Amino acid sequence: MKRLVLIFTIVSTLILASCTNTDAGNKTEILVAAASSMTPALTEIAAEFEKINKDIRVSFSFGSSGKLAQQIKGGAPVDVFISASSTDMDTLAEDNKVRLDTRTDIAKNTLVVIRQKNDDNSRLSEENPFTSKINHFAIGNPETVPAGVYAREALIKLREWETLKTKFVFGKDVRQVVTFVETGNAERGIVFASDAHSSDKVEVIYEIDPAMHSSVVYPGAIITATKQPKEARAFLEYMKTSHVQEILLNHGFTY
């Protein structure tokens, strides 16, 4: 009898150890390349996703959508792409780099003008957030950063582009634009509302009319060359759930 109990104990221990090793070491990892403006939201979403998909680990590569698209086009081992620009996704689609049947719009955003919180410099009238008295105005690089593209469109329509042309400080992504304003390296900046929402060091002083620029849509899709199509699809499908929509709304995104 004691021998049977001992055997049962050993077998049970081995089974438990096997399960533990599966949880710890045999997870399938997927790499999601995503617009930097989604960093806080996606970090929270991934943690929630992994709670209910214990065999999948989600890693991220955050950056400007334009540069991420270039990396994917060059063969970067990415499984899912979430862009802040339909144009960058379209470019990859034209080169058959994404699976068109998986493409879906995840969220929308708006543009705002920000300043450093507690900046009470009275010489800068907030009646005109684009006043020429500003020395440094930060936006994303329009060549690679969607927020910069939208900012340029808006400023041209608002007839402020030429006024600010010599004042611009270009960020490599929209998160860097926020940092420029947070640290005082730029008095003003144009970012997505979600980025302003994620910082306690800046405040919104002006909301740009969405009619002044192209619609800010975040499309997502599975990369054609992914080696984890099942897991990639599971994550992208999760992005459509009401729970994720609530998280995105809490981070300043819209629908």
Short mmCIF file of C-alpha atoms in Angstrom, two decimals, residues 1-9:
data_model
loop_
_atom_site.label_atom_id
_atom_site.label_comp_id
_atom_site.label_asym_id
_atom_site.label_seq_id
_atom_site.Cartn_x
_atom_site.Cartn_y
_atom_site.Cartn_z
CA MET A 1 0.00 0.00 0.00
CA LYS A 2 2.81 2.38 0.93
CA ARG A 3 4.51 1.51 -2.37
CA LEU A 4 1.34 2.45 -4.30
CA VAL A 5 1.07 5.75 -2.43
CA LEU A 6 4.72 6.51 -3.19
CA ILE A 7 4.25 5.74 -6.90
CA PHE A 8 1.12 7.91 -7.02
CA THR A 9 2.98 10.77 -5.33
#
